[in-house]
Amino acid sequence: MKKIVIFVLASAIAVSMFAASCTKQKNLQAEFTVGYNAAKTIVKAEGFPDMPENYEFYDYNAAARNLVDVVFSFTKDDEAKIPVYVSSDPSSWDPVGMWVDQSRPIEGNPLVTGYLKRKFSLPTYIGDNRFLSRGGENMTMLASVLGASYAGVDMSDFGLGETSYDLAEMTLSAYNTGTKLVSNAGVQGQSFWYDIFPQILFARIFDIYGDTQYMKEMVLNGADQWLEALPNFVKDGQANYEFVGYDVVNEAATTTGDHIEPPNGGLAFLFYSAYRISGEEKYLDGAKEVLDYLQDYQKNPNYEALTDYAPYVAAILNREYGCDYDVGKFLDFLFEGDSAFRSGWCVMDGNFGSYAVDGLVGQSGDYAFAMNTFHLASVLACTVKYDTRYADIVGKYLLNVVNNAKVFFPQNVPLSNQSMSSYLPFDFTGSVCYEGFRNQNGGYAMGDATAMFSQPCDLSLYSSVFIGMLGGIVSETNVSGILRYDLNKTDSYGFNDNPTYLYYNPYDKDMVVEFAAEGTENYDLFDSTQGKLVGRNLSGNSRIVVPAKSGMVVTVLPAFSEFTEEGAKIYAGGNVVYEYRPAVNVDLHSRQQLTSSSVISVSFAAGKNDKVVKMKISFGDIVVYEGEPLESFSYDKSLLPDTDYTLKIEIETEKGLKDYVTKRVVAF
């Protein structure tokens, strides 16, 4: 490992970089030998506007904190009472949730007896009458604690009245002693989505409230159950995840007609989190086994939010554990609309009437969903920290999400464009959002509650409790349209020793942005996108220059940090703060049809002091080109029978570094 020597030509004060129009300070120089990074892209997101039309920031963190007051108003009264929901009277829908007191003794080990203390329960939708007879769903209860925590509320010491409650501990009530899983309501084994996603939420809660007794064991028990299940995900002697669920008691994968809900990247995250908790290699091996399967998988398995974790975990394993997973392929799972199991499910683009839906998640051209939108944004933001080549495109995506997701909130659309005829009398800020936004009537905020379940209200609690996942990471800067994203906030079990932020500049020129410092300690600023020190021994707020139409990842380090270099990585304090990698991109969508006359445009780049010297192009096992790098390519029809292929373009630089991009295409 080579030690990097930092030369400071003048004392760095409160400014890290200046635009030409600002007072100039002497530059900071470093003997870094690695190059500057090239950018990776997401083809669909390239079509999003750099700056959304009619941009207006919406404060999702304030909405999440206001939501806490609405949802947990029942905590003002220590007495357990069953709410009275009168369908025709919205004022009766408050309090929203309720205490649930156990009739059994309250002492005991919840790993054996179940959680016997007081817990709380919440409805799926506001005023949901089904809640009064059958109770709430664990998914909503768990996400209410997690979302509020990300918004900055301590749920282990919470109270709106005179008494404080540990609502984080109450999530132990979601643990099932028979299955050893934290799952949703209903019969276990009938839905990967309902069995795995609550376990993920619970694991992420433990990352915040790690001192909660018994929680660690419950997280690891769940990971063990799914790890033991992996060998049974088999069809015809081959690994296959095309099931609707898995019964952990009977140790059998389950099917229901043709319906399939693959576990996808959700399992990889559960195993990765268990590895970070315990250090046991079996969990890391499990995460790799899941991603190995997805790496070779020839369909798009996207279903609900479990796929969200595939690029995230892949990026972590690539940087921290020396793997080489196809992050771009996993991002295409999310953005492209070719899911094999939920047709059209993707990150959307375009408009519903006059409302832009770029970046929202749902059924393409039809129905955007709030919960999925908030959740994915929180996961993809973290992904950038581990592969900063995606800073530009994910920054653009996030800006569009922040601007466009406000359509889910009742106060942000006219009453004529939403299914409820009046605002909730107990939620004047509009913190409870709609389940979705539909492409009808020029753009329409609505949900499934009234249309499908005969409930009185489409305002969705199970969606709203995820607002904090977006609100916790995003904040404004002094420049309109340039936002700051906290890449550590939702990076559960991540490498979070150093505060790290993403800034995206949608403008045509470089912009000077104020960097808001936290705390009173002096600090260094490191540009983890380009691998350079931009501020030394700073105090208080400083300023950075964010390049035009670019993302910038800024890592905060202790003042006078020492840097070491090993291969293509730069370390500070034992942590990776930068990894130099070249990039290759191709301008194709998944399942795009190609003929021999199709011109495939390829872009590639290496960083400073390096260049791309080799390229290899293959369709499946058929190599169609090998030689100097090409910017355009058309294949020889005689080489390819009419069928679908995985197109793979690989590059190598003078320094021996490599990158590749894959697309599923149809040649004819």
XYZ file of C-alpha atoms in Angstrom:
668
model
C 0.000 0.000 0.000
C 1.436 3.347 -1.070
C 1.145 6.369 1.194
C -0.192 9.508 -0.482
C 1.565 12.739 0.379
C -0.685 15.820 0.493
C 0.876 19.205 -0.191
C -1.012 22.262 1.032
C 0.281 25.385 -0.724
C -1.750 27.703 1.485
C -3.932 27.181 4.499
C -7.380 26.101 3.369
C -9.981 28.188 5.081
C -13.742 28.158 4.721
C -13.778 27.653 0.967
C -12.898 24.387 -0.784
C -13.307 25.398 -4.421
C -14.275 28.623 -6.124
C -15.755 29.534 -9.456
C -13.727 31.884 -11.625
C -15.812 34.818 -10.453
C -15.019 34.152 -6.802
C -11.909 35.123 -4.850
C -9.318 32.463 -5.646
C -7.433 30.457 -3.058
C -4.295 28.426 -3.709
C -5.104 24.900 -4.922
C -4.636 21.782 -2.895
C -2.454 19.198 -4.623
C -2.001 15.513 -4.007
C 0.277 12.848 -5.434
C -2.623 10.606 -6.426
C -1.616 8.297 -9.265
C -5.045 6.815 -9.966
C -7.159 8.510 -12.636
C -10.430 10.383 -12.622
C -13.559 8.332 -13.077
C -15.693 8.033 -16.189
C -19.488 7.961 -15.894
C -21.902 5.057 -16.144
C -25.459 5.689 -17.212
C -29.004 4.322 -17.160
C -30.436 4.610 -20.672
C -34.018 5.282 -19.629
C -33.066 7.938 -17.102
C -31.026 9.747 -19.759
C -34.372 10.854 -21.157
C -35.397 12.548 -17.913
C -35.059 16.350 -17.935
C -31.887 17.720 -16.361
C -34.037 20.285 -14.599
C -37.703 19.277 -14.230
C -40.163 21.726 -15.722
C -41.810 23.954 -13.117
C -39.369 22.701 -10.492
C -40.426 23.220 -6.889
C -38.877 21.610 -3.843
C -41.218 19.688 -1.559
C -40.078 19.113 2.013
C -40.523 15.370 2.473
C -38.761 15.408 5.830
C -41.269 17.910 7.217
C -44.087 15.792 5.779
C -42.673 12.687 7.470
C -42.395 14.433 10.840
C -45.917 15.842 10.530
C -47.092 12.345 9.671
C -45.689 11.039 12.958
C -47.960 13.414 14.871
C -50.986 12.251 12.870
C -50.299 8.520 12.924
C -49.282 8.277 16.574
C -51.886 10.605 18.040
C -53.247 7.586 19.938
C -50.137 7.704 22.175
C -51.509 10.839 23.854
C -53.790 8.491 25.807
C -52.256 5.642 27.775
C -55.525 3.704 27.714
C -55.958 1.074 24.995
C -59.065 1.920 22.978
C -60.481 0.514 19.763
C -61.011 3.326 17.231
C -64.464 4.006 15.849
C -64.367 4.549 12.105
C -67.564 5.944 10.626
C -67.244 5.740 6.857
C -69.241 8.908 6.250
C -67.415 10.974 8.901
C -63.689 11.612 8.235
C -63.281 13.223 11.649
C -63.916 9.794 13.215
C -60.840 8.330 11.498
C -58.665 9.926 14.165
C -56.988 8.440 16.158
C -55.579 6.504 13.236
C -54.101 3.569 15.159
C -54.373 1.997 18.574
C -52.648 0.302 21.470
C -52.991 -3.458 21.713
C -52.610 -4.878 25.217
C -51.935 -8.575 25.696
C -54.216 -10.594 27.951
C -51.335 -12.978 28.679
C -48.511 -12.308 31.187
C -46.127 -9.636 29.976
C -42.913 -11.360 31.114
C -41.111 -13.863 28.912
C -38.555 -14.375 26.199
C -40.162 -13.204 22.932
C -37.970 -15.636 21.007
C -39.890 -18.427 22.731
C -43.234 -17.032 23.841
C -43.717 -14.208 21.380
C -43.842 -10.548 22.372
C -46.235 -10.326 25.326
C -46.028 -6.640 26.166
C -48.122 -3.765 24.890
C -47.765 -3.165 21.165
C -49.412 -0.869 18.635
C -51.284 -1.473 15.418
C -52.071 0.657 12.370
C -54.552 0.337 9.498
C -53.474 -0.069 5.890
C -55.570 2.892 4.754
C -57.026 5.773 6.762
C -60.446 4.743 8.107
C -59.939 1.128 6.962
C -62.816 -0.779 8.588
C -61.053 -4.123 8.087
C -58.574 -2.982 10.704
C -61.235 -3.094 13.434
C -61.922 -6.781 12.879
C -58.573 -8.251 11.870
C -55.934 -5.752 12.976
C -53.176 -4.144 10.953
C -50.336 -5.391 8.806
C -46.831 -5.778 10.172
C -45.421 -4.107 7.076
C -47.161 -0.843 7.934
C -46.217 -1.032 11.602
C -42.545 -1.743 10.864
C -42.247 0.921 8.175
C -43.861 3.504 10.471
C -40.962 3.094 12.905
C -38.293 2.954 10.207
C -39.595 5.912 8.204
C -39.989 8.112 11.278
C -36.482 7.170 12.416
C -34.978 8.219 9.095
C -36.836 11.522 9.431
C -35.027 12.088 12.725
C -37.549 10.900 15.326
C -36.278 8.670 18.144
C -38.851 5.879 18.194
C -37.262 4.199 21.206
C -38.228 7.155 23.388
C -41.430 8.461 21.868
C -44.427 10.208 23.312
C -46.914 12.866 22.316
C -48.418 12.908 25.797
C -46.869 12.699 29.256
C -45.635 9.110 28.858
C -42.746 7.891 26.726
C -42.860 4.574 24.858
C -40.299 2.347 23.164
C -42.048 1.882 19.825
C -38.886 0.391 18.328
C -39.006 -2.467 20.812
C -42.670 -3.037 19.984
C -41.652 -4.131 16.478
C -40.557 -7.404 18.134
C -44.260 -8.263 18.039
C -43.905 -8.985 14.298
C -41.685 -12.008 15.038
C -43.314 -15.422 14.622
C -41.868 -18.023 16.977
C -43.090 -20.881 14.781
C -41.510 -19.766 11.517
C -38.716 -17.714 13.144
C -39.475 -14.984 10.633
C -40.628 -11.410 10.787
C -43.332 -11.469 8.146
C -46.593 -9.737 7.315
C -50.108 -10.928 8.155
C -51.560 -14.094 6.641
C -50.245 -17.591 5.980
C -46.477 -17.807 5.680
C -45.222 -19.240 2.383
C -47.813 -17.667 0.104
C -45.807 -14.595 -0.889
C -42.076 -13.874 -1.019
C -43.020 -10.193 -0.987
C -44.972 -10.376 2.283
C -42.492 -12.763 3.912
C -39.186 -11.104 2.966
C -39.878 -7.371 2.855
C -41.010 -7.118 6.518
C -37.859 -9.026 7.508
C -35.822 -6.420 5.592
C -37.591 -3.551 7.361
C -36.960 -5.218 10.718
C -33.270 -5.726 9.943
C -32.965 -2.065 9.010
C -34.669 -1.069 12.273
C -32.064 -3.091 14.169
C -29.318 -1.139 12.364
C -30.682 1.966 14.111
C -31.772 0.475 17.445
C -29.026 -2.092 17.923
C -29.339 -2.108 21.720
C -32.873 -3.508 21.627
C -32.837 -6.851 23.407
C -33.663 -9.941 21.308
C -33.732 -7.988 18.036
C -30.350 -9.243 16.832
C -31.381 -12.871 17.337
C -34.594 -12.292 15.401
C -32.720 -10.756 12.476
C -30.235 -13.626 12.336
C -32.940 -16.275 12.797
C -34.718 -14.907 9.754
C -31.517 -14.903 7.729
C -30.864 -18.507 8.794
C -34.319 -19.610 7.683
C -33.834 -18.124 4.229
C -30.274 -19.396 3.963
C -31.518 -22.918 4.658
C -34.198 -22.421 2.014
C -31.799 -21.574 -0.830
C -30.943 -25.182 -1.773
C -34.675 -25.828 -2.254
C -35.087 -23.070 -4.856
C -34.722 -25.625 -7.613
C -36.540 -26.785 -10.745
C -35.341 -29.670 -12.896
C -32.138 -29.883 -10.910
C -31.187 -26.240 -11.525
C -31.327 -23.185 -9.283
C -34.612 -21.417 -9.958
C -36.341 -18.637 -8.005
C -39.547 -18.652 -10.044
C -41.953 -19.367 -7.194
C -44.589 -17.333 -5.399
C -43.183 -18.119 -1.967
C -41.497 -20.636 0.316
C -42.928 -22.466 3.325
C -40.086 -22.523 5.879
C -41.829 -25.042 8.149
C -42.515 -27.610 5.446
C -39.330 -26.652 3.580
C -41.056 -26.370 0.226
C -41.287 -23.729 -2.466
C -44.881 -22.816 -3.262
C -46.752 -21.923 -6.420
C -50.189 -20.437 -7.037
C -51.262 -20.883 -10.625
C -48.989 -18.843 -12.875
C -48.334 -16.145 -10.278
C -44.656 -15.665 -9.428
C -43.034 -13.265 -6.938
C -39.256 -13.835 -7.090
C -37.271 -13.016 -3.916
C -34.662 -11.158 -5.994
C -32.187 -8.805 -4.350
C -34.149 -8.746 -1.109
C -32.564 -12.012 -0.060
C -29.107 -10.712 -0.924
C -29.661 -7.769 1.419
C -30.871 -9.992 4.270
C -27.759 -12.135 3.978
C -25.450 -9.130 3.608
C -26.929 -7.491 6.726
C -26.565 -10.754 8.675
C -22.928 -10.925 7.603
C -22.281 -7.358 8.768
C -23.944 -8.142 12.100
C -22.263 -11.476 12.772
C -19.163 -11.651 10.579
C -20.085 -15.213 9.628
C -18.948 -16.039 6.082
C -21.987 -18.216 5.379
C -24.119 -15.106 5.080
C -21.724 -13.382 2.688
C -21.688 -16.579 0.636
C -25.495 -16.509 0.626
C -25.579 -12.937 -0.670
C -23.170 -13.893 -3.441
C -25.238 -16.961 -4.311
C -28.333 -14.809 -4.849
C -26.471 -12.266 -6.971
C -24.734 -15.047 -8.920
C -28.168 -16.343 -9.846
C -29.372 -12.898 -10.933
C -26.126 -12.267 -12.825
C -26.859 -15.206 -15.132
C -30.642 -14.857 -15.159
C -32.087 -14.338 -18.640
C -35.313 -12.532 -17.695
C -36.224 -9.372 -15.835
C -37.529 -10.620 -12.447
C -38.685 -7.228 -11.125
C -41.600 -7.469 -8.701
C -42.566 -4.856 -6.098
C -39.563 -3.554 -4.090
C -37.372 -6.616 -3.500
C -35.434 -6.030 -6.724
C -34.422 -2.581 -5.426
C -31.663 -4.180 -3.371
C -29.869 -5.984 -6.216
C -27.786 -3.065 -7.596
C -27.196 -1.745 -4.077
C -25.764 -4.953 -2.628
C -23.903 -5.656 -5.880
C -22.159 -2.265 -5.732
C -21.131 -2.882 -2.122
C -19.751 -6.342 -2.847
C -17.898 -5.057 -5.909
C -16.084 -2.270 -4.064
C -15.602 -3.789 -0.635
C -15.231 -7.498 -1.393
C -13.659 -7.632 -4.850
C -16.666 -8.964 -6.769
C -17.598 -8.066 -10.344
C -21.394 -8.005 -10.441
C -23.327 -6.343 -13.253
C -24.764 -3.309 -11.458
C -25.999 -1.911 -14.776
C -28.009 -5.035 -15.526
C -29.646 -4.879 -12.110
C -30.488 -1.206 -12.641
C -32.103 -2.135 -15.951
C -34.281 -4.600 -14.014
C -35.686 -1.549 -12.208
C -35.897 1.017 -14.994
C -36.870 -1.027 -18.039
C -40.480 -2.175 -18.389
C -39.838 -5.770 -19.432
C -40.505 -7.568 -16.143
C -41.452 -11.188 -16.757
C -43.679 -11.345 -13.677
C -45.317 -7.937 -13.419
C -45.737 -6.542 -16.888
C -44.728 -2.902 -17.244
C -43.483 -2.579 -13.647
C -40.617 -0.073 -13.720
C -39.308 3.412 -13.074
C -41.573 5.468 -15.310
C -41.052 8.407 -17.616
C -43.267 10.913 -19.379
C -46.423 12.643 -18.219
C -49.906 11.888 -16.933
C -51.739 14.856 -18.356
C -49.781 17.931 -17.292
C -48.057 16.071 -14.432
C -44.552 14.687 -15.001
C -43.994 11.169 -13.678
C -40.295 10.804 -14.513
C -38.691 8.750 -11.738
C -41.908 7.482 -10.152
C -42.297 3.719 -9.780
C -45.293 1.741 -10.967
C -47.141 0.367 -13.946
C -45.714 2.114 -16.995
C -48.140 4.596 -18.546
C -50.840 3.743 -16.044
C -50.309 3.853 -12.296
C -47.506 5.276 -10.129
C -47.193 4.147 -6.497
C -45.948 6.257 -3.601
C -44.432 3.562 -1.400
C -42.333 2.034 -4.170
C -41.171 5.469 -5.299
C -39.997 6.572 -1.842
C -38.337 3.249 -1.139
C -36.351 2.931 -4.363
C -34.998 6.475 -4.102
C -33.601 5.729 -0.645
C -31.820 2.585 -1.874
C -30.397 3.939 -5.140
C -28.971 6.977 -3.369
C -26.829 4.649 -1.226
C -25.735 2.711 -4.307
C -23.917 5.786 -5.626
C -21.617 5.785 -2.615
C -20.190 2.433 -3.678
C -20.060 3.125 -7.404
C -19.678 6.865 -7.891
C -19.675 6.448 -11.680
C -23.474 6.553 -11.370
C -23.470 9.927 -9.578
C -24.560 11.908 -12.660
C -27.465 9.720 -13.700
C -28.741 8.836 -10.232
C -28.504 12.503 -9.296
C -30.707 13.369 -12.268
C -33.141 10.590 -11.343
C -33.355 11.750 -7.715
C -34.020 15.368 -8.677
C -36.951 14.245 -10.827
C -38.287 12.056 -8.017
C -38.159 14.909 -5.520
C -39.983 17.202 -7.914
C -42.573 14.725 -9.172
C -43.454 12.610 -6.114
C -45.323 15.526 -4.573
C -48.340 14.550 -6.727
C -49.093 11.834 -4.167
C -49.999 14.454 -1.547
C -53.574 15.823 -1.442
C -52.548 19.450 -0.936
C -50.454 19.387 -4.106
C -53.194 18.566 -6.614
C -56.657 20.109 -7.040
C -59.566 18.241 -5.459
C -60.812 17.623 -9.000
C -57.669 15.537 -9.578
C -58.022 13.247 -6.565
C -60.498 10.653 -5.412
C -61.281 12.218 -2.017
C -63.640 15.188 -2.093
C -62.188 16.954 0.944
C -59.029 17.091 3.021
C -58.678 15.167 6.281
C -59.799 17.438 9.144
C -57.004 16.107 11.375
C -54.226 16.355 8.767
C -54.137 19.971 7.647
C -50.603 19.697 6.239
C -51.521 16.798 3.970
C -48.891 14.468 5.414
C -50.896 11.325 4.628
C -50.458 10.683 0.930
C -52.423 8.752 -1.656
C -51.457 5.211 -2.541
C -50.934 6.169 -6.149
C -51.299 8.566 -9.031
C -53.101 7.318 -12.124
C -53.080 8.256 -15.782
C -56.718 9.266 -15.988
C -58.604 12.573 -15.872
C -55.375 14.361 -16.714
C -53.556 12.814 -13.738
C -55.478 11.514 -10.728
C -54.369 10.863 -7.131
C -56.158 7.768 -5.873
C -55.749 4.275 -4.439
C -57.194 0.790 -4.443
C -59.084 1.137 -1.163
C -62.303 2.628 -2.526
C -62.293 0.922 -5.928
C -61.256 -2.592 -4.880
C -61.837 -2.971 -1.141
C -64.985 -0.890 -0.531
C -63.196 1.301 1.985
C -64.019 4.981 2.541
C -60.580 6.520 1.902
C -57.736 6.184 -0.610
C -55.215 7.956 1.617
C -52.729 5.208 2.287
C -50.943 4.728 5.566
C -48.824 1.832 4.311
C -47.516 4.163 1.592
C -47.142 7.263 3.756
C -44.954 5.656 6.401
C -42.205 5.397 3.747
C -42.058 9.186 3.241
C -39.242 9.425 5.784
C -37.061 7.168 3.635
C -36.907 9.953 1.046
C -37.259 12.828 3.510
C -34.368 11.563 5.605
C -31.861 11.802 2.762
C -32.788 14.978 0.862
C -32.426 18.633 1.791
C -32.114 21.958 -0.016
C -28.940 23.923 -0.591
C -28.516 27.626 -1.251
C -28.964 26.972 -5.003
C -32.467 26.129 -6.212
C -32.515 22.743 -7.923
C -29.216 21.561 -6.460
C -30.110 19.246 -3.609
C -28.028 17.458 -1.011
C -28.555 13.737 -0.476
C -27.227 12.059 2.662
C -25.774 8.780 1.368
C -25.264 7.344 4.856
C -28.732 7.886 6.284
C -30.426 4.864 4.678
C -27.273 2.825 4.044
C -28.130 0.077 6.510
C -25.036 -1.835 7.679
C -22.982 0.252 5.284
C -19.498 1.665 5.579
C -20.664 4.874 7.209
C -17.659 6.108 9.194
C -17.439 9.275 7.112
C -20.391 11.547 6.266
C -20.977 11.325 2.513
C -23.286 13.432 0.335
C -24.373 13.550 -3.275
C -24.958 16.862 -5.068
C -26.356 17.033 -8.610
C -26.073 20.172 -10.733
C -28.754 20.285 -13.474
C -27.501 23.551 -14.941
C -25.357 24.221 -18.040
C -22.587 25.813 -16.005
C -20.595 24.964 -12.902
C -22.306 26.166 -9.746
C -20.890 27.269 -6.398
C -22.851 25.557 -3.625
C -22.608 26.089 0.103
C -21.536 22.984 1.973
C -23.354 22.944 5.311
C -21.021 21.560 7.946
C -22.327 19.562 10.882
C -20.598 19.886 14.235
C -17.725 22.105 15.313
C -14.733 19.915 14.408
C -12.421 20.979 11.586
C -12.625 18.730 8.544
C -11.301 17.861 5.091
C -13.517 17.523 2.021
C -12.802 14.823 -0.540
C -14.437 14.526 -3.958
C -15.191 10.792 -4.129
C -16.464 11.109 -7.683
C -13.140 12.221 -9.148
C -10.737 11.175 -6.421
C -9.337 14.497 -5.282
C -9.042 16.533 -2.131
C -11.047 19.765 -2.391
C -10.799 21.212 1.099
C -8.208 20.957 3.876
C -8.706 21.758 7.569
C -11.977 23.589 7.012
C -14.216 24.964 9.745
C -17.856 25.953 9.623
C -19.690 26.079 6.323
C -17.636 26.077 3.153
C -18.288 26.122 -0.569
C -17.849 23.574 -3.323
C -18.110 23.808 -7.081
C -20.429 21.217 -8.594
C -19.678 20.704 -12.314
C -22.362 21.411 -14.908
C -24.923 18.622 -15.419
C -22.970 16.361 -13.113
C -23.189 14.600 -9.802
C -20.561 15.073 -7.129
C -20.051 12.778 -4.141
C -18.451 14.640 -1.233
C -16.935 12.746 1.699
C -16.196 14.524 4.981
C -12.953 13.396 6.637
C -11.124 14.406 9.813
C -8.865 17.402 9.320
C -5.415 16.564 7.938
C -6.432 13.035 6.976
C -3.713 10.824 5.574
C -4.361 8.929 2.371
C -3.003 5.651 1.116
C -3.306 4.125 -2.316
C -3.650 0.451 -3.137
C -4.220 -0.467 -6.762
C -7.096 1.647 -8.082
C -8.397 2.564 -4.625
C -7.672 5.445 -2.268
C -8.117 4.928 1.466
C -8.490 7.351 4.343
C -8.535 6.032 7.895
C -8.779 2.477 6.594
C -11.926 3.175 4.547
C -12.215 3.302 0.781
C -12.996 6.868 -0.258
C -12.444 6.426 -3.988
C -12.078 3.723 -6.599
C -10.941 4.559 -10.115
C -12.800 2.630 -12.808
C -13.266 3.179 -16.558
C -16.747 3.004 -18.075
C -18.476 1.698 -21.178
C -22.105 2.396 -22.089
C -24.400 1.377 -24.926
C -27.517 3.244 -26.084
C -29.905 0.286 -26.100
C -32.990 -0.579 -24.098
C -33.625 -4.080 -22.789
C -35.170 -6.445 -25.329
C -34.450 -3.984 -28.141
C -34.731 -5.553 -31.582
C -31.652 -5.344 -33.802
C -30.920 -6.151 -37.413
C -27.580 -6.271 -39.229
C -28.247 -2.704 -40.390
C -28.745 -1.443 -36.829
C -25.979 0.876 -35.670
C -25.087 0.223 -32.064
C -23.611 3.356 -30.494
C -20.983 2.729 -27.850
C -19.465 5.306 -25.525
C -16.430 4.633 -23.374
C -13.977 6.591 -21.308
C -11.021 6.184 -19.052
C -9.837 8.637 -16.483
C -6.910 10.999 -16.426
C -3.584 9.414 -17.448
C -5.281 6.329 -18.870
C -7.091 5.361 -22.064
C -9.212 2.539 -23.434
C -7.160 0.318 -25.750
C -9.169 -2.881 -26.196
C -12.803 -3.783 -26.856
C -14.601 -7.095 -27.167
C -18.202 -7.481 -28.345
C -20.141 -10.704 -27.988
C -23.700 -11.941 -28.374
C -23.969 -14.718 -25.831
C -21.050 -17.063 -26.523
C -20.520 -15.683 -30.036
C -17.674 -13.176 -30.243
C -18.398 -10.749 -33.105
C -15.606 -8.227 -32.583
C -12.279 -7.975 -30.793
C -9.801 -5.165 -31.292
C -9.429 -1.412 -30.937
C -12.346 0.402 -29.260
C -15.286 1.299 -31.520
C -17.861 4.048 -31.126
C -20.369 2.335 -33.447
C -20.916 -1.224 -34.525
C -23.185 -3.284 -36.809
C -23.023 -7.052 -36.626
C -22.524 -9.554 -39.432
C -25.845 -11.343 -39.863
C -24.148 -14.546 -40.941
C -22.749 -14.887 -37.416
C -26.061 -14.698 -35.539
C -29.148 -16.900 -35.858
C -32.475 -15.161 -35.174
C -32.972 -15.294 -31.414
C -32.423 -13.290 -28.252
C -28.969 -12.755 -26.807
C -27.103 -11.056 -24.031
C -25.027 -8.430 -25.796
C -21.832 -7.809 -23.853
C -19.306 -5.084 -24.582
C -16.050 -5.240 -22.641
C -13.235 -2.707 -22.506
C -9.718 -2.676 -21.104
C -7.442 0.295 -20.469
C -3.675 0.778 -20.726
C -3.502 0.342 -16.970
C -5.242 -3.026 -17.259
C -8.545 -1.914 -15.749
C -11.753 -3.308 -17.194
C -15.447 -2.569 -17.450
C -18.397 -4.080 -19.284
C -22.018 -3.419 -20.137
C -24.711 -5.966 -20.994
C -28.119 -5.689 -22.658
C -30.666 -8.343 -23.470
C -31.417 -7.879 -27.187
C -33.256 -9.695 -29.992
C -31.350 -10.218 -33.242
C -33.198 -10.983 -36.465
